[in-house]
C-alpha positions as a printed NumPy array, in Angstrom:
array([[-16.732,  11.459,   5.394],
       [-13.794,  13.576,   6.423],
       [-10.284,  12.193,   5.979],
       [ -7.947,  13.339,   8.773],
       [ -4.184,  12.922,   8.336],
       [ -2.496,  12.311,  11.661],
       [  0.982,  13.842,  12.04 ],
       [  2.648,  10.419,  11.723],
       [  0.938,   9.861,   8.346],
       [  1.775,  13.321,   7.022],
       [  5.412,  12.955,   8.08 ],
       [  5.769,   9.527,   6.425],
       [  4.052,  10.717,   3.241],
       [  6.276,  13.787,   3.033],
       [  9.42 ,  11.641,   3.244],
       [  8.092,   9.097,   0.723],
       [  7.057,  11.782,  -1.793],
       [ 10.732,  12.577,  -2.445],
       [ 11.193,   9.117,  -3.996],
       [  7.661,   8.405,  -5.236],
       [  6.452,  11.158,  -7.594],
       [  2.951,   9.665,  -7.978],
       [  2.306,   9.422,  -4.238],
       [ -0.147,  12.342,  -4.262],
       [ -2.254,  10.55 ,  -6.887],
       [ -2.19 ,   7.37 ,  -4.804],
       [ -3.176,   9.267,  -1.644],
       [ -6.105,  10.925,  -3.434],
       [ -7.318,   7.543,  -4.649],
       [ -7.054,   6.051,  -1.15 ],
       [ -8.948,   9.025,   0.33 ],
       [-11.712,   8.602,  -2.271],
       [-12.045,   4.848,  -1.671],
       [-12.035,   5.053,   2.131],
       [-14.474,   7.978,   2.201],
       [-16.968,   5.811,   0.298],
       [-16.333,   2.582,   2.214],
       [-14.321,   2.977,   5.434],
       [-14.496,  -0.772,   6.085],
       [-12.471,  -1.663,   2.958],
       [ -9.329,  -2.269,   4.979],
       [ -8.604,  -5.426,   6.932],
       [ -9.054,  -5.168,  10.715],
       [ -5.825,  -5.717,  12.623],
       [ -5.712,  -8.89 ,  14.735],
       [ -5.086,  -6.794,  17.84 ],
       [ -8.68 ,  -5.619,  17.637],
       [ -9.853,  -2.077,  18.078],
       [-10.711,   0.274,  15.254],
       [ -7.4  ,   0.195,  13.368],
       [ -7.439,  -1.272,   9.886],
       [ -4.909,  -1.969,   7.105],
       [ -5.571,  -0.908,   3.512],
       [ -3.247,  -2.006,   0.703],
       [ -2.957,  -0.363,  -2.686],
       [ -1.91 ,  -2.072,  -5.904],
       [  1.333,  -1.13 ,  -7.601],
       [  0.754,   1.181, -10.564],
       [  2.585,   3.578, -12.857],
       [  5.996,   2.413, -11.695],
       [  5.07 ,   2.918,  -8.043],
       [  5.085,   0.089,  -5.505],
       [  2.05 ,  -1.005,  -3.561],
       [  1.566,   0.905,  -0.302],
       [  0.193,  -0.065,   3.118],
       [ -1.988,   2.485,   4.88 ],
       [ -2.922,   2.17 ,   8.539],
       [ -6.074,   4.005,   9.52 ],
       [ -8.609,   4.215,  12.315],
       [-12.352,   4.29 ,  11.806],
       [-14.888,   4.138,  14.605],
       [-18.247,   3.909,  12.903],
       [-20.138,   4.064,  16.175],
       [-18.497,   6.91 ,  18.084],
       [-17.309,   9.024,  15.146],
       [-18.84 ,   7.798,  11.864],
       [-17.913,  10.889,   9.847],
       [-14.128,  10.799,  10.328],
       [-11.395,   8.464,   9.114],
       [ -7.972,   8.965,  10.708],
       [ -4.959,   8.068,   8.551],
       [ -2.154,   6.86 ,  10.83 ],
       [  0.744,   5.735,   8.621],
       [  1.786,   4.948,   5.056],
       [  4.663,   2.737,   3.887],
       [  5.668,   0.935,   0.683],
       [  5.007,  -2.813,   0.513],
       [  8.176,  -4.831,   0.977]])
């Protein structure tokens, strides 16, 4: 599956990378996991195709929340990353 970073995700990740040196490693791991199982994340209560994926904290980095959209019916080969933020 193809991982597509929406502008909102790329912008958030760029800002976070200044304070989280291992963010690229975390993003690569998330991409790998979601490409293999795009239904790993929890569906949002609002319905639709948006899901929430949470990482574990590791290597001194906090856990992160990743919002993404996956429509297995209409577009099963693409996963759209919408936003990334540290867990609070």
